[in-house]
């Protein structure tokens, strides 16, 4: 365990999988997070002392530099979907990414991996897309050999996508969604972690890689597939754009009126603008194939963690079998 990697945001949804991968490779892992006491779950990913959560705020120069000292590789997983307090798109996606890349270059770090997102575009429809693109540009300017990974919507046990909508089915016979015709190319979180680990290990050429799963499906189709997995019948209602905008505006105003004590975790106006464009891999872009990784399908993973949303949870298959036997009798 002679080599050290610092993973900013290493206890989050994507970060924890990268942390596990790097620990399995025998590296010491420094998990840089704002609340180390809430990141204790990463410690068992390695042997005692191999994985250590440490305090870091990527908005602070000294904080970033201190946790990077002695690191051979750096991975930046920090990102936000909604602006709350000082954690704005600009401070996190642009300034934070630039700070990490600049200090990594100054400290002579060998490999830098930056997690961005498909749709990053300086001329994109949303602030999220524009700041992601600005962050990428800043990273490449300070660290030209960096590997930038742009995943599509990411799914996995702790995801905020399928889990969120599956949870909504417990509350209503109607499942409302916005931009149901928008296409996604869902990618499994551990496939993204494999790509990040390869890059951190120096096994990938520098540049931008767009990561999408083997299937392209519309938002509506993904929700229908999710309903099949959780054995529930719900009416999927794709809201007209004006109605979706009113919902997003209402929750944005609620967040503002509560002085951000109530965070908008439903739908923001910026997220709605992002949904104007398909979230799929661009033609000709480097991707999993260039990294020697074969991504898995949505259908092969969803049943492993969405079973808890079935009417009878883990016993739903047993209940269905018993019902079929009674009907057959």
PDB file of C-alpha atoms in Angstrom:
ATOM      1  CA  UNK A   1       0.000   0.000   0.000  1.00  0.00           C
ATOM      2  CA  UNK A   2       2.699   2.472  -1.007  1.00  0.00           C
ATOM      3  CA  UNK A   3       0.524   4.592  -3.290  1.00  0.00           C
ATOM      4  CA  UNK A   4      -2.046   7.139  -2.168  1.00  0.00           C
ATOM      5  CA  UNK A   5      -5.157   8.502  -3.898  1.00  0.00           C
ATOM      6  CA  UNK A   6      -7.183  11.459  -2.644  1.00  0.00           C
ATOM      7  CA  UNK A   7     -10.844  11.238  -3.638  1.00  0.00           C
ATOM      8  CA  UNK A   8     -12.816  14.439  -3.203  1.00  0.00           C
ATOM      9  CA  UNK A   9     -16.406  13.478  -2.459  1.00  0.00           C
ATOM     10  CA  UNK A  10     -15.289   9.888  -1.978  1.00  0.00           C
ATOM     11  CA  UNK A  11     -18.181   8.957   0.320  1.00  0.00           C
ATOM     12  CA  UNK A  12     -20.968  10.015  -2.056  1.00  0.00           C
ATOM     13  CA  UNK A  13     -22.976   7.870  -4.440  1.00  0.00           C
ATOM     14  CA  UNK A  14     -20.278   7.570  -7.130  1.00  0.00           C
ATOM     15  CA  UNK A  15     -17.315   8.301  -4.879  1.00  0.00           C
ATOM     16  CA  UNK A  16     -17.863   5.351  -2.559  1.00  0.00           C
ATOM     17  CA  UNK A  17     -17.655   2.905  -5.479  1.00  0.00           C
ATOM     18  CA  UNK A  18     -14.425   4.496  -6.698  1.00  0.00           C
ATOM     19  CA  UNK A  19     -13.098   4.348  -3.140  1.00  0.00           C
ATOM     20  CA  UNK A  20     -13.881   0.627  -2.972  1.00  0.00           C
ATOM     21  CA  UNK A  21     -12.234  -0.022  -6.336  1.00  0.00           C
ATOM     22  CA  UNK A  22      -9.034   1.809  -5.409  1.00  0.00           C
ATOM     23  CA  UNK A  23      -8.860   0.038  -2.050  1.00  0.00           C
ATOM     24  CA  UNK A  24      -9.157  -3.310  -3.824  1.00  0.00           C
ATOM     25  CA  UNK A  25      -6.206  -2.294  -5.979  1.00  0.00           C
ATOM     26  CA  UNK A  26      -4.176  -2.006  -2.783  1.00  0.00           C
ATOM     27  CA  UNK A  27      -3.953   1.793  -2.683  1.00  0.00           C
ATOM     28  CA  UNK A  28      -4.264   3.897   0.417  1.00  0.00           C
ATOM     29  CA  UNK A  29      -7.375   6.030   0.016  1.00  0.00           C
ATOM     30  CA  UNK A  30      -7.885   9.468   1.501  1.00  0.00           C
ATOM     31  CA  UNK A  31     -11.598  10.334   1.328  1.00  0.00           C
ATOM     32  CA  UNK A  32     -11.943  14.119   1.367  1.00  0.00           C
ATOM     33  CA  UNK A  33     -15.392  15.220   2.546  1.00  0.00           C
ATOM     34  CA  UNK A  34     -17.041  18.058   4.464  1.00  0.00           C
ATOM     35  CA  UNK A  35     -18.383  15.754   7.193  1.00  0.00           C
ATOM     36  CA  UNK A  36     -15.877  12.947   7.942  1.00  0.00           C
ATOM     37  CA  UNK A  37     -18.056  11.631  10.786  1.00  0.00           C
ATOM     38  CA  UNK A  38     -20.761  10.849   8.212  1.00  0.00           C
ATOM     39  CA  UNK A  39     -18.318   9.017   5.949  1.00  0.00           C
ATOM     40  CA  UNK A  40     -17.327   6.234   8.327  1.00  0.00           C
ATOM     41  CA  UNK A  41     -19.098   3.708   6.083  1.00  0.00           C
ATOM     42  CA  UNK A  42     -16.109   3.797   3.672  1.00  0.00           C
ATOM     43  CA  UNK A  43     -13.555   2.577   6.238  1.00  0.00           C
ATOM     44  CA  UNK A  44     -14.430  -1.146   5.881  1.00  0.00           C
ATOM     45  CA  UNK A  45     -13.676  -0.975   2.138  1.00  0.00           C
ATOM     46  CA  UNK A  46     -10.050  -1.735   3.019  1.00  0.00           C
ATOM     47  CA  UNK A  47      -7.944  -3.143   5.812  1.00  0.00           C
ATOM     48  CA  UNK A  48      -7.652  -1.065   9.008  1.00  0.00           C
ATOM     49  CA  UNK A  49      -6.043   2.272   8.222  1.00  0.00           C
ATOM     50  CA  UNK A  50      -6.208   1.857   4.438  1.00  0.00           C
ATOM     51  CA  UNK A  51      -9.276   4.069   3.869  1.00  0.00           C
ATOM     52  CA  UNK A  52      -9.500   7.264   5.919  1.00  0.00           C
ATOM     53  CA  UNK A  53     -12.138  10.026   5.732  1.00  0.00           C
ATOM     54  CA  UNK A  54     -10.636  13.491   6.222  1.00  0.00           C
ATOM     55  CA  UNK A  55     -12.149  16.954   6.372  1.00  0.00           C
ATOM     56  CA  UNK A  56     -12.032  19.108   3.257  1.00  0.00           C
ATOM     57  CA  UNK A  57     -14.060  21.939   1.768  1.00  0.00           C
ATOM     58  CA  UNK A  58     -13.243  22.358  -1.919  1.00  0.00           C
ATOM     59  CA  UNK A  59     -14.145  26.030  -1.673  1.00  0.00           C
ATOM     60  CA  UNK A  60     -11.059  26.537   0.504  1.00  0.00           C
ATOM     61  CA  UNK A  61      -7.575  26.616  -1.051  1.00  0.00           C
ATOM     62  CA  UNK A  62      -5.660  25.452   2.029  1.00  0.00           C
ATOM     63  CA  UNK A  63      -8.143  22.678   2.734  1.00  0.00           C
ATOM     64  CA  UNK A  64      -7.791  21.231  -0.768  1.00  0.00           C
ATOM     65  CA  UNK A  65      -3.998  21.449  -0.710  1.00  0.00           C
ATOM     66  CA  UNK A  66      -3.580  19.796   2.693  1.00  0.00           C
ATOM     67  CA  UNK A  67      -5.564  16.655   1.890  1.00  0.00           C
ATOM     68  CA  UNK A  68      -3.747  16.292  -1.431  1.00  0.00           C
ATOM     69  CA  UNK A  69      -0.234  16.253   0.052  1.00  0.00           C
ATOM     70  CA  UNK A  70       1.631  13.090  -0.899  1.00  0.00           C
ATOM     71  CA  UNK A  71      -1.088  11.847  -3.272  1.00  0.00           C
ATOM     72  CA  UNK A  72      -0.083   9.972  -6.421  1.00  0.00           C
ATOM     73  CA  UNK A  73      -3.563  10.291  -7.940  1.00  0.00           C
ATOM     74  CA  UNK A  74      -6.566  12.529  -7.412  1.00  0.00           C
ATOM     75  CA  UNK A  75     -10.239  11.972  -8.237  1.00  0.00           C
ATOM     76  CA  UNK A  76     -12.838  14.747  -8.070  1.00  0.00           C
ATOM     77  CA  UNK A  77     -16.410  13.463  -7.643  1.00  0.00           C
ATOM     78  CA  UNK A  78     -17.913  16.619  -6.166  1.00  0.00           C
ATOM     79  CA  UNK A  79     -20.970  18.049  -7.887  1.00  0.00           C
ATOM     80  CA  UNK A  80     -24.388  19.520  -7.117  1.00  0.00           C
ATOM     81  CA  UNK A  81     -27.765  19.202  -8.839  1.00  0.00           C
ATOM     82  CA  UNK A  82     -29.286  22.174  -7.046  1.00  0.00           C
ATOM     83  CA  UNK A  83     -27.776  25.363  -5.696  1.00  0.00           C
ATOM     84  CA  UNK A  84     -28.056  25.671  -1.922  1.00  0.00           C
ATOM     85  CA  UNK A  85     -26.269  28.296   0.148  1.00  0.00           C
ATOM     86  CA  UNK A  86     -22.640  28.777  -0.876  1.00  0.00           C
ATOM     87  CA  UNK A  87     -22.656  25.525  -2.864  1.00  0.00           C
ATOM     88  CA  UNK A  88     -23.552  27.074  -6.204  1.00  0.00           C
ATOM     89  CA  UNK A  89     -22.873  25.624  -9.632  1.00  0.00           C
ATOM     90  CA  UNK A  90     -20.116  28.186 -10.095  1.00  0.00           C
ATOM     91  CA  UNK A  91     -18.302  27.568  -6.803  1.00  0.00           C
ATOM     92  CA  UNK A  92     -18.451  23.762  -7.087  1.00  0.00           C
ATOM     93  CA  UNK A  93     -18.358  22.911 -10.797  1.00  0.00           C
ATOM     94  CA  UNK A  94     -16.033  25.750 -11.874  1.00  0.00           C
ATOM     95  CA  UNK A  95     -13.995  27.170  -9.011  1.00  0.00           C
ATOM     96  CA  UNK A  96     -13.753  23.890  -7.075  1.00  0.00           C
ATOM     97  CA  UNK A  97     -12.746  21.861 -10.129  1.00  0.00           C
ATOM     98  CA  UNK A  98     -10.192  24.498 -11.156  1.00  0.00           C
ATOM     99  CA  UNK A  99      -8.744  24.615  -7.633  1.00  0.00           C
ATOM    100  CA  UNK A 100      -8.276  20.845  -7.439  1.00  0.00           C
ATOM    101  CA  UNK A 101      -6.679  20.620 -10.896  1.00  0.00           C
ATOM    102  CA  UNK A 102      -4.374  23.603 -10.320  1.00  0.00           C
ATOM    103  CA  UNK A 103      -3.118  22.315  -6.960  1.00  0.00           C
ATOM    104  CA  UNK A 104      -2.710  18.790  -8.374  1.00  0.00           C
ATOM    105  CA  UNK A 105      -0.478  20.215 -11.084  1.00  0.00           C
ATOM    106  CA  UNK A 106       1.522  22.240  -8.547  1.00  0.00           C
ATOM    107  CA  UNK A 107       2.029  19.213  -6.302  1.00  0.00           C
ATOM    108  CA  UNK A 108       3.126  16.953  -9.159  1.00  0.00           C
ATOM    109  CA  UNK A 109       0.226  14.488  -8.945  1.00  0.00           C
ATOM    110  CA  UNK A 110       0.575  11.749 -11.587  1.00  0.00           C
ATOM    111  CA  UNK A 111      -3.096  11.192 -12.479  1.00  0.00           C
ATOM    112  CA  UNK A 112      -6.187  13.379 -12.218  1.00  0.00           C
ATOM    113  CA  UNK A 113      -9.718  12.114 -12.829  1.00  0.00           C
ATOM    114  CA  UNK A 114     -12.611  14.548 -13.015  1.00  0.00           C
ATOM    115  CA  UNK A 115     -16.237  13.371 -12.953  1.00  0.00           C
ATOM    116  CA  UNK A 116     -18.377  15.615 -15.138  1.00  0.00           C
ATOM    117  CA  UNK A 117     -21.656  14.809 -16.938  1.00  0.00           C
ATOM    118  CA  UNK A 118     -23.020  14.147 -20.409  1.00  0.00           C
ATOM    119  CA  UNK A 119     -24.520  17.376 -21.659  1.00  0.00           C
ATOM    120  CA  UNK A 120     -21.685  19.581 -20.410  1.00  0.00           C
ATOM    121  CA  UNK A 121     -21.763  22.414 -22.934  1.00  0.00           C
ATOM    122  CA  UNK A 122     -20.686  26.041 -22.771  1.00  0.00           C
ATOM    123  CA  UNK A 123     -23.740  26.857 -24.883  1.00  0.00           C
ATOM    124  CA  UNK A 124     -26.036  24.405 -23.092  1.00  0.00           C
ATOM    125  CA  UNK A 125     -29.619  25.156 -22.061  1.00  0.00           C
ATOM    126  CA  UNK A 126     -28.969  25.138 -18.310  1.00  0.00           C
ATOM    127  CA  UNK A 127     -26.556  26.640 -15.794  1.00  0.00           C
ATOM    128  CA  UNK A 128     -25.689  23.079 -14.766  1.00  0.00           C
ATOM    129  CA  UNK A 129     -24.509  22.227 -18.297  1.00  0.00           C
ATOM    130  CA  UNK A 130     -22.616  25.495 -18.730  1.00  0.00           C
ATOM    131  CA  UNK A 131     -20.760  25.274 -15.421  1.00  0.00           C
ATOM    132  CA  UNK A 132     -19.875  21.626 -15.997  1.00  0.00           C
ATOM    133  CA  UNK A 133     -18.300  22.655 -19.321  1.00  0.00           C
ATOM    134  CA  UNK A 134     -16.479  25.576 -17.692  1.00  0.00           C
ATOM    135  CA  UNK A 135     -15.133  23.226 -15.034  1.00  0.00           C
ATOM    136  CA  UNK A 136     -13.845  20.813 -17.669  1.00  0.00           C
ATOM    137  CA  UNK A 137     -12.073  23.633 -19.496  1.00  0.00           C
ATOM    138  CA  UNK A 138     -10.445  24.817 -16.273  1.00  0.00           C
ATOM    139  CA  UNK A 139      -9.288  21.284 -15.426  1.00  0.00           C
ATOM    140  CA  UNK A 140      -7.703  20.729 -18.837  1.00  0.00           C
ATOM    141  CA  UNK A 141      -6.001  24.108 -18.750  1.00  0.00           C
ATOM    142  CA  UNK A 142      -4.293  23.379 -15.430  1.00  0.00           C
ATOM    143  CA  UNK A 143      -3.836  19.621 -15.949  1.00  0.00           C
ATOM    144  CA  UNK A 144      -3.807  18.809 -19.713  1.00  0.00           C
ATOM    145  CA  UNK A 145      -3.385  15.071 -19.113  1.00  0.00           C
ATOM    146  CA  UNK A 146      -6.511  14.778 -16.947  1.00  0.00           C
ATOM    147  CA  UNK A 147      -9.158  12.161 -17.672  1.00  0.00           C
ATOM    148  CA  UNK A 148     -12.667  13.614 -17.713  1.00  0.00           C
ATOM    149  CA  UNK A 149     -15.576  11.202 -17.411  1.00  0.00           C
ATOM    150  CA  UNK A 150     -19.033  12.265 -18.568  1.00  0.00           C
ATOM    151  CA  UNK A 151     -21.626   9.714 -17.405  1.00  0.00           C
ATOM    152  CA  UNK A 152     -25.287   9.734 -18.393  1.00  0.00           C
ATOM    153  CA  UNK A 153     -27.846   9.257 -15.597  1.00  0.00           C
ATOM    154  CA  UNK A 154     -26.276   6.863 -13.083  1.00  0.00           C
ATOM    155  CA  UNK A 155     -28.179   4.020 -11.441  1.00  0.00           C
ATOM    156  CA  UNK A 156     -27.297   1.736  -8.556  1.00  0.00           C
ATOM    157  CA  UNK A 157     -28.339   0.739  -5.052  1.00  0.00           C
ATOM    158  CA  UNK A 158     -28.084   4.243  -3.572  1.00  0.00           C
ATOM    159  CA  UNK A 159     -29.173   6.207  -6.658  1.00  0.00           C
ATOM    160  CA  UNK A 160     -31.453   9.220  -6.490  1.00  0.00           C
ATOM    161  CA  UNK A 161     -33.177   8.397  -9.769  1.00  0.00           C
ATOM    162  CA  UNK A 162     -34.989   5.042  -9.727  1.00  0.00           C
ATOM    163  CA  UNK A 163     -35.201   4.985  -5.913  1.00  0.00           C
ATOM    164  CA  UNK A 164     -36.876   8.376  -5.909  1.00  0.00           C
ATOM    165  CA  UNK A 165     -39.546   7.552  -8.472  1.00  0.00           C
ATOM    166  CA  UNK A 166     -40.128   4.070  -7.065  1.00  0.00           C
ATOM    167  CA  UNK A 167     -40.764   5.699  -3.696  1.00  0.00           C
ATOM    168  CA  UNK A 168     -43.347   8.001  -5.274  1.00  0.00           C
ATOM    169  CA  UNK A 169     -45.407   4.991  -6.392  1.00  0.00           C
ATOM    170  CA  UNK A 170     -46.206   4.240  -2.739  1.00  0.00           C
ATOM    171  CA  UNK A 171     -48.017   7.549  -2.415  1.00  0.00           C
ATOM    172  CA  UNK A 172     -50.188   7.864  -5.513  1.00  0.00           C
ATOM    173  CA  UNK A 173     -51.761   5.880  -8.382  1.00  0.00           C
ATOM    174  CA  UNK A 174     -50.263   8.499 -10.724  1.00  0.00           C
ATOM    175  CA  UNK A 175     -46.540   8.878 -11.416  1.00  0.00           C
ATOM    176  CA  UNK A 176     -45.924  12.406 -12.756  1.00  0.00           C
ATOM    177  CA  UNK A 177     -42.757  13.056 -14.760  1.00  0.00           C
ATOM    178  CA  UNK A 178     -41.401  15.941 -16.815  1.00  0.00           C
ATOM    179  CA  UNK A 179     -40.071  15.599 -20.386  1.00  0.00           C
ATOM    180  CA  UNK A 180     -41.112  11.965 -20.785  1.00  0.00           C
ATOM    181  CA  UNK A 181     -39.776  11.807 -24.345  1.00  0.00           C
ATOM    182  CA  UNK A 182     -36.221  12.824 -23.376  1.00  0.00           C
ATOM    183  CA  UNK A 183     -33.749   9.979 -23.986  1.00  0.00           C
ATOM    184  CA  UNK A 184     -31.250   8.683 -21.444  1.00  0.00           C
ATOM    185  CA  UNK A 185     -28.448   6.129 -21.622  1.00  0.00           C
ATOM    186  CA  UNK A 186     -28.375   4.895 -18.004  1.00  0.00           C
ATOM    187  CA  UNK A 187     -25.012   3.714 -16.723  1.00  0.00           C
ATOM    188  CA  UNK A 188     -24.322   1.470 -13.727  1.00  0.00           C
ATOM    189  CA  UNK A 189     -22.436   3.234 -10.950  1.00  0.00           C
ATOM    190  CA  UNK A 190     -19.797   0.508 -10.609  1.00  0.00           C
ATOM    191  CA  UNK A 191     -19.052   0.711 -14.347  1.00  0.00           C
ATOM    192  CA  UNK A 192     -18.314   4.415 -13.852  1.00  0.00           C
ATOM    193  CA  UNK A 193     -16.112   3.465 -10.876  1.00  0.00           C
ATOM    194  CA  UNK A 194     -14.201   0.957 -13.017  1.00  0.00           C
ATOM    195  CA  UNK A 195     -13.496   3.692 -15.558  1.00  0.00           C
ATOM    196  CA  UNK A 196     -12.379   6.133 -12.857  1.00  0.00           C
ATOM    197  CA  UNK A 197     -10.113   3.530 -11.248  1.00  0.00           C
ATOM    198  CA  UNK A 198      -8.469   2.702 -14.581  1.00  0.00           C
ATOM    199  CA  UNK A 199      -7.792   6.368 -15.165  1.00  0.00           C
ATOM    200  CA  UNK A 200      -6.437   6.887 -11.642  1.00  0.00           C
ATOM    201  CA  UNK A 201      -4.131   3.907 -12.123  1.00  0.00           C
ATOM    202  CA  UNK A 202      -2.751   5.533 -15.267  1.00  0.00           C
ATOM    203  CA  UNK A 203      -4.293   2.947 -17.598  1.00  0.00           C
ATOM    204  CA  UNK A 204      -6.277   5.445 -19.692  1.00  0.00           C
ATOM    205  CA  UNK A 205      -5.176   8.186 -22.056  1.00  0.00           C
ATOM    206  CA  UNK A 206      -6.033  11.726 -21.069  1.00  0.00           C
ATOM    207  CA  UNK A 207      -9.125  13.332 -22.559  1.00  0.00           C
ATOM    208  CA  UNK A 208     -12.899  13.253 -22.365  1.00  0.00           C
ATOM    209  CA  UNK A 209     -14.849   9.989 -22.192  1.00  0.00           C
ATOM    210  CA  UNK A 210     -18.638   9.859 -22.449  1.00  0.00           C
ATOM    211  CA  UNK A 211     -20.051   6.957 -20.453  1.00  0.00           C
ATOM    212  CA  UNK A 212     -23.427   5.500 -21.339  1.00  0.00           C
ATOM    213  CA  UNK A 213     -24.933   2.073 -20.850  1.00  0.00           C
ATOM    214  CA  UNK A 214     -25.745  -0.333 -23.707  1.00  0.00           C
ATOM    215  CA  UNK A 215     -29.349   0.911 -24.039  1.00  0.00           C
ATOM    216  CA  UNK A 216     -30.918   4.246 -24.973  1.00  0.00           C
ATOM    217  CA  UNK A 217     -34.423   4.676 -23.565  1.00  0.00           C
ATOM    218  CA  UNK A 218     -36.859   7.522 -23.048  1.00  0.00           C
ATOM    219  CA  UNK A 219     -37.692   8.763 -19.566  1.00  0.00           C
ATOM    220  CA  UNK A 220     -41.219   7.316 -19.960  1.00  0.00           C
ATOM    221  CA  UNK A 221     -39.872   3.912 -21.010  1.00  0.00           C
ATOM    222  CA  UNK A 222     -37.484   3.781 -18.046  1.00  0.00           C
ATOM    223  CA  UNK A 223     -40.362   4.500 -15.666  1.00  0.00           C
ATOM    224  CA  UNK A 224     -42.443   1.736 -17.267  1.00  0.00           C
ATOM    225  CA  UNK A 225     -39.528  -0.687 -16.835  1.00  0.00           C
ATOM    226  CA  UNK A 226     -39.174   0.357 -13.198  1.00  0.00           C
ATOM    227  CA  UNK A 227     -42.888  -0.300 -12.576  1.00  0.00           C
ATOM    228  CA  UNK A 228     -42.518  -3.815 -13.991  1.00  0.00           C
ATOM    229  CA  UNK A 229     -39.635  -4.501 -11.609  1.00  0.00           C
ATOM    230  CA  UNK A 230     -41.537  -3.295  -8.519  1.00  0.00           C
ATOM    231  CA  UNK A 231     -44.759  -5.074  -9.558  1.00  0.00           C
ATOM    232  CA  UNK A 232     -46.931  -1.965  -9.433  1.00  0.00           C
ATOM    233  CA  UNK A 233     -49.437  -0.495 -11.863  1.00  0.00           C
ATOM    234  CA  UNK A 234     -49.340   3.287 -12.060  1.00  0.00           C
ATOM    235  CA  UNK A 235     -50.400   5.838 -14.636  1.00  0.00           C
ATOM    236  CA  UNK A 236     -47.252   7.539 -15.929  1.00  0.00           C
ATOM    237  CA  UNK A 237     -48.248  11.146 -16.543  1.00  0.00           C
ATOM    238  CA  UNK A 238     -45.801  13.176 -18.623  1.00  0.00           C
ATOM    239  CA  UNK A 239     -46.578  16.752 -17.644  1.00  0.00           C
ATOM    240  CA  UNK A 240     -46.898  19.348 -20.420  1.00  0.00           C
ATOM    241  CA  UNK A 241     -43.964  21.733 -20.336  1.00  0.00           C
ATOM    242  CA  UNK A 242     -45.984  24.706 -18.953  1.00  0.00           C
ATOM    243  CA  UNK A 243     -47.312  22.521 -16.124  1.00  0.00           C
ATOM    244  CA  UNK A 244     -43.834  21.176 -15.369  1.00  0.00           C
ATOM    245  CA  UNK A 245     -42.481  24.733 -15.321  1.00  0.00           C
ATOM    246  CA  UNK A 246     -45.132  25.766 -12.801  1.00  0.00           C
ATOM    247  CA  UNK A 247     -44.189  22.837 -10.548  1.00  0.00           C
ATOM    248  CA  UNK A 248     -40.487  23.685 -10.786  1.00  0.00           C
ATOM    249  CA  UNK A 249     -41.151  27.385 -10.190  1.00  0.00           C
ATOM    250  CA  UNK A 250     -43.294  26.605  -7.154  1.00  0.00           C
ATOM    251  CA  UNK A 251     -40.677  24.431  -5.478  1.00  0.00           C
ATOM    252  CA  UNK A 252     -37.906  26.915  -6.322  1.00  0.00           C
ATOM    253  CA  UNK A 253     -39.936  29.672  -4.673  1.00  0.00           C
ATOM    254  CA  UNK A 254     -40.571  27.447  -1.640  1.00  0.00           C
ATOM    255  CA  UNK A 255     -36.829  26.964  -1.251  1.00  0.00           C
ATOM    256  CA  UNK A 256     -36.244  30.707  -1.548  1.00  0.00           C
ATOM    257  CA  UNK A 257     -39.088  31.663   0.816  1.00  0.00           C
ATOM    258  CA  UNK A 258     -37.793  29.250   3.466  1.00  0.00           C
ATOM    259  CA  UNK A 259     -34.306  30.820   3.179  1.00  0.00           C
ATOM    260  CA  UNK A 260     -33.183  27.456   1.749  1.00  0.00           C
ATOM    261  CA  UNK A 261     -34.169  25.531   4.863  1.00  0.00           C
ATOM    262  CA  UNK A 262     -36.443  23.521   2.559  1.00  0.00           C
ATOM    263  CA  UNK A 263     -34.363  22.307  -0.366  1.00  0.00           C
ATOM    264  CA  UNK A 264     -36.038  21.728  -3.728  1.00  0.00           C
ATOM    265  CA  UNK A 265     -35.428  18.008  -4.278  1.00  0.00           C
ATOM    266  CA  UNK A 266     -38.411  17.589  -6.605  1.00  0.00           C
ATOM    267  CA  UNK A 267     -37.696  19.571  -9.781  1.00  0.00           C
ATOM    268  CA  UNK A 268     -35.875  22.850 -10.358  1.00  0.00           C
ATOM    269  CA  UNK A 269     -36.243  25.180 -13.308  1.00  0.00           C
ATOM    270  CA  UNK A 270     -32.598  24.561 -14.213  1.00  0.00           C
ATOM    271  CA  UNK A 271     -33.155  20.796 -14.224  1.00  0.00           C
ATOM    272  CA  UNK A 272     -36.164  21.308 -16.468  1.00  0.00           C
ATOM    273  CA  UNK A 273     -34.001  23.267 -18.890  1.00  0.00           C
ATOM    274  CA  UNK A 274     -31.453  20.418 -18.858  1.00  0.00           C
ATOM    275  CA  UNK A 275     -34.210  17.988 -19.861  1.00  0.00           C
ATOM    276  CA  UNK A 276     -34.628  19.787 -23.180  1.00  0.00           C
ATOM    277  CA  UNK A 277     -31.706  17.776 -24.593  1.00  0.00           C
ATOM    278  CA  UNK A 278     -31.215  14.005 -24.779  1.00  0.00           C
ATOM    279  CA  UNK A 279     -28.723  12.664 -22.250  1.00  0.00           C
ATOM    280  CA  UNK A 280     -26.872  10.210 -24.506  1.00  0.00           C
ATOM    281  CA  UNK A 281     -23.332   9.577 -25.735  1.00  0.00           C
ATOM    282  CA  UNK A 282     -22.302  11.777 -28.651  1.00  0.00           C
ATOM    283  CA  UNK A 283     -21.446  10.154 -31.967  1.00  0.00           C
ATOM    284  CA  UNK A 284     -17.721   9.526 -32.233  1.00  0.00           C
ATOM    285  CA  UNK A 285     -17.003  10.225 -28.565  1.00  0.00           C
ATOM    286  CA  UNK A 286     -14.550   8.056 -26.641  1.00  0.00           C
ATOM    287  CA  UNK A 287     -16.298   5.794 -24.154  1.00  0.00           C
ATOM    288  CA  UNK A 288     -16.323   2.456 -22.375  1.00  0.00           C
ATOM    289  CA  UNK A 289     -15.004   0.626 -25.429  1.00  0.00           C
ATOM    290  CA  UNK A 290     -11.816   2.692 -25.351  1.00  0.00           C
ATOM    291  CA  UNK A 291     -11.374   1.729 -21.700  1.00  0.00           C
ATOM    292  CA  UNK A 292     -11.952  -1.984 -22.261  1.00  0.00           C
ATOM    293  CA  UNK A 293     -15.126  -2.010 -20.157  1.00  0.00           C
ATOM    294  CA  UNK A 294     -18.430  -3.652 -21.111  1.00  0.00           C
ATOM    295  CA  UNK A 295     -21.267  -1.814 -19.315  1.00  0.00           C
ATOM    296  CA  UNK A 296     -24.230  -3.730 -17.863  1.00  0.00           C
ATOM    297  CA  UNK A 297     -27.912  -3.155 -18.659  1.00  0.00           C
ATOM    298  CA  UNK A 298     -30.517  -1.531 -16.451  1.00  0.00           C
ATOM    299  CA  UNK A 299     -32.644  -4.665 -16.375  1.00  0.00           C
ATOM    300  CA  UNK A 300     -29.829  -6.803 -14.989  1.00  0.00           C
ATOM    301  CA  UNK A 301     -29.409  -4.605 -11.911  1.00  0.00           C
ATOM    302  CA  UNK A 302     -32.740  -2.958 -10.984  1.00  0.00           C
ATOM    303  CA  UNK A 303     -34.288  -6.065  -9.340  1.00  0.00           C
ATOM    304  CA  UNK A 304     -31.280  -6.287  -6.999  1.00  0.00           C
ATOM    305  CA  UNK A 305     -32.243  -3.105  -5.145  1.00  0.00           C
ATOM    306  CA  UNK A 306     -35.763  -2.037  -6.116  1.00  0.00           C
ATOM    307  CA  UNK A 307     -37.413  -5.128  -4.609  1.00  0.00           C
ATOM    308  CA  UNK A 308     -38.048  -3.119  -1.418  1.00  0.00           C
ATOM    309  CA  UNK A 309     -40.632  -1.031  -3.306  1.00  0.00           C
ATOM    310  CA  UNK A 310     -42.749  -4.068  -4.220  1.00  0.00           C
ATOM    311  CA  UNK A 311     -46.118  -4.404  -2.437  1.00  0.00           C
ATOM    312  CA  UNK A 312     -44.792  -7.223  -0.239  1.00  0.00           C
ATOM    313  CA  UNK A 313     -41.125  -6.322  -0.444  1.00  0.00           C
ATOM    314  CA  UNK A 314     -38.786  -9.303  -0.487  1.00  0.00           C
ATOM    315  CA  UNK A 315     -41.753 -11.648  -0.131  1.00  0.00           C
ATOM    316  CA  UNK A 316     -43.564 -10.391  -3.228  1.00  0.00           C
ATOM    317  CA  UNK A 317     -42.447 -13.260  -5.459  1.00  0.00           C
ATOM    318  CA  UNK A 318     -43.604 -15.750  -2.817  1.00  0.00           C
ATOM    319  CA  UNK A 319     -46.948 -13.969  -2.477  1.00  0.00           C
ATOM    320  CA  UNK A 320     -47.465 -13.988  -6.240  1.00  0.00           C
ATOM    321  CA  UNK A 321     -46.650 -17.708  -6.444  1.00  0.00           C
ATOM    322  CA  UNK A 322     -49.123 -18.512  -3.662  1.00  0.00           C
ATOM    323  CA  UNK A 323     -51.790 -16.415  -5.391  1.00  0.00           C
ATOM    324  CA  UNK A 324     -51.205 -18.263  -8.670  1.00  0.00           C
ATOM    325  CA  UNK A 325     -51.498 -21.622  -6.911  1.00  0.00           C
ATOM    326  CA  UNK A 326     -54.831 -20.593  -5.350  1.00  0.00           C
ATOM    327  CA  UNK A 327     -56.130 -19.393  -8.688  1.00  0.00           C
ATOM    328  CA  UNK A 328     -55.021 -22.605 -10.347  1.00  0.00           C
ATOM    329  CA  UNK A 329     -56.787 -24.662  -7.683  1.00  0.00           C
TER     330      UNK A 329
END
